[in-house]
Coordinates of C-alpha atoms in Angstrom, one line a residue:
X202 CA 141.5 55.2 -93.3
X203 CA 140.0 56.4 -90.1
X204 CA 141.9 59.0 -88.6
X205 CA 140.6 59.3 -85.2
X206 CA 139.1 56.2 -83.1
X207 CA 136.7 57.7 -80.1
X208 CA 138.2 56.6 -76.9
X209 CA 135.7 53.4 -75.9
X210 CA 134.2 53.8 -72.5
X211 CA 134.3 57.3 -72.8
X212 CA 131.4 59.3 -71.7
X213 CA 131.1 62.8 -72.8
X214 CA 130.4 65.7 -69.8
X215 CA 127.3 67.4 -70.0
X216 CA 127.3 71.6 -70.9
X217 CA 127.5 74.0 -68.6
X218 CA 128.4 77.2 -67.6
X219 CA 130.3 78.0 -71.2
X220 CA 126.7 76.8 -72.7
X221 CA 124.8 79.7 -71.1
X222 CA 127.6 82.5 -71.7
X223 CA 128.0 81.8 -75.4
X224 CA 124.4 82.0 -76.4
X225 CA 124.3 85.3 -74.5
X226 CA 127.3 86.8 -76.4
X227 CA 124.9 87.8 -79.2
X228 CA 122.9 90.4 -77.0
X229 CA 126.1 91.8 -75.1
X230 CA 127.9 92.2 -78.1
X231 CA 124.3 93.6 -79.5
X232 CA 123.8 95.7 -76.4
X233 CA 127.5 96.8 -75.9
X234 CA 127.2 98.5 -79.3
X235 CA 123.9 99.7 -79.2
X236 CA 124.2 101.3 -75.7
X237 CA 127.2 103.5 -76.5
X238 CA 125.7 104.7 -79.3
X239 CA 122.9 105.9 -77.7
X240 CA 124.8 107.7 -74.8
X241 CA 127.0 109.4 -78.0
X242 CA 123.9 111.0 -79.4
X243 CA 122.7 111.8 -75.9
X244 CA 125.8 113.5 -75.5
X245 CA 125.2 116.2 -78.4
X246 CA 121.9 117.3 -76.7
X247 CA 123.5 117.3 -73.4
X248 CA 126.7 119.7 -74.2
X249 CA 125.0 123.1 -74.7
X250 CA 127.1 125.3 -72.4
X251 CA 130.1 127.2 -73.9
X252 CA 131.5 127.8 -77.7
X253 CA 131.0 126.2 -80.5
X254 CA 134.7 125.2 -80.7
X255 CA 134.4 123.7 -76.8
X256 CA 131.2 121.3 -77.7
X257 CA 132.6 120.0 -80.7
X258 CA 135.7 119.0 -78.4
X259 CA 133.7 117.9 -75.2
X260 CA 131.4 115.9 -78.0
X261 CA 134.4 114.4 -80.4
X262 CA 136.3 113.5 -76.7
X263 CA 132.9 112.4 -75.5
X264 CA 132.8 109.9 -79.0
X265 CA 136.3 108.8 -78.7
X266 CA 135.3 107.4 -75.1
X267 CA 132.6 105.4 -76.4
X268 CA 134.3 104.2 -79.7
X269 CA 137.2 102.9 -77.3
X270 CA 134.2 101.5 -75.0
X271 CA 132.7 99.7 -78.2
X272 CA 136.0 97.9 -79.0
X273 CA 137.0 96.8 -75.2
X274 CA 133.2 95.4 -75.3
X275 CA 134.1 93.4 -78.7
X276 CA 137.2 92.3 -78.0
X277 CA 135.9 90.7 -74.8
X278 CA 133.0 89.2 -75.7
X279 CA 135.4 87.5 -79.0
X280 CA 137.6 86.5 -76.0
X281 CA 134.7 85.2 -74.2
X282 CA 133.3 83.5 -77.2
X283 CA 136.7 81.8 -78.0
X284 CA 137.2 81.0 -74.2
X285 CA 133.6 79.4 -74.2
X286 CA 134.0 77.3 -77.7
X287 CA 137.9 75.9 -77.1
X288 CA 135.6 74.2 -73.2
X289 CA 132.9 73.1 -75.4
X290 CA 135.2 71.5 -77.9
X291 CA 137.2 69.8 -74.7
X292 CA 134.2 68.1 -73.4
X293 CA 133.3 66.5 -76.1
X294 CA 134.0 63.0 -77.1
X295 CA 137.7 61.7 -76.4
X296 CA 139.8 60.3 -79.5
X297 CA 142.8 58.2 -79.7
X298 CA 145.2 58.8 -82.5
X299 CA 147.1 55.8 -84.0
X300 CA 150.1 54.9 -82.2
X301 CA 153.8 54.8 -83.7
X302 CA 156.7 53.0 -83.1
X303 CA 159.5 54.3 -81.7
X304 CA 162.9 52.3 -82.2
X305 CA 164.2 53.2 -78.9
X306 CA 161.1 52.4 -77.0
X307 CA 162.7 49.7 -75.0
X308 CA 165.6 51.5 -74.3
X309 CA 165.5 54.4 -74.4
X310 CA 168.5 56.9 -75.4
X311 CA 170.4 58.9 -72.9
X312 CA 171.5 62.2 -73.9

């Protein structure tokens, strides 16, 4: 039994703009986690001034900054991705599911 029939006549719309933004989700998720990262152990030869007690904080407050930065950068770029593959799904080609009879078609009920 064939489930879906392709719509005849249909012709499917080329990629575009979702195309381009979904390969480069790899390097901005790559980039977006790398680049924090970096900046956090910048950070620990950055904050020499004061105690012991008031790096660690400045550092640890410093961290918690770019661990929330890291997720806000993931949790777009799975938005992004999800955005980009729900338009590339859409323009692809149509199908027609198998119609069904309804017993009222012809008149229809009144509520």
């Amino acid at each position: 039994m064939n489930w879906l029939k392709k719509l005849p006549g249909y012709q499917r719309t080329p990629y575009g703009f979702e195309w381009r933004l979904l390969r480069m989700m790899p390097r901005v998720l790559l980039l977006g986690t790398l680049l924090p990262l970096l900046l956090s152990g910048l950070a620990r030869l950055f904050y020499t001034q004061g105690t012991a007690a008031e790096i660690e904080r400045r550092v640890q407050l410093f961290d918690f900054g770019m661990i929330g930065l890291v997720v806000l950068i993931w949790t777009a770029v799975f938005t992004v991705s999800f955005g980009c593959v729900v338009v590339w799904l859409m323009k692809g080609p149509a199908y027609v599911a198998d119609g069904y009879d309804v017993s009222h078609s012809d008149k229809p009920k009144v509520d």
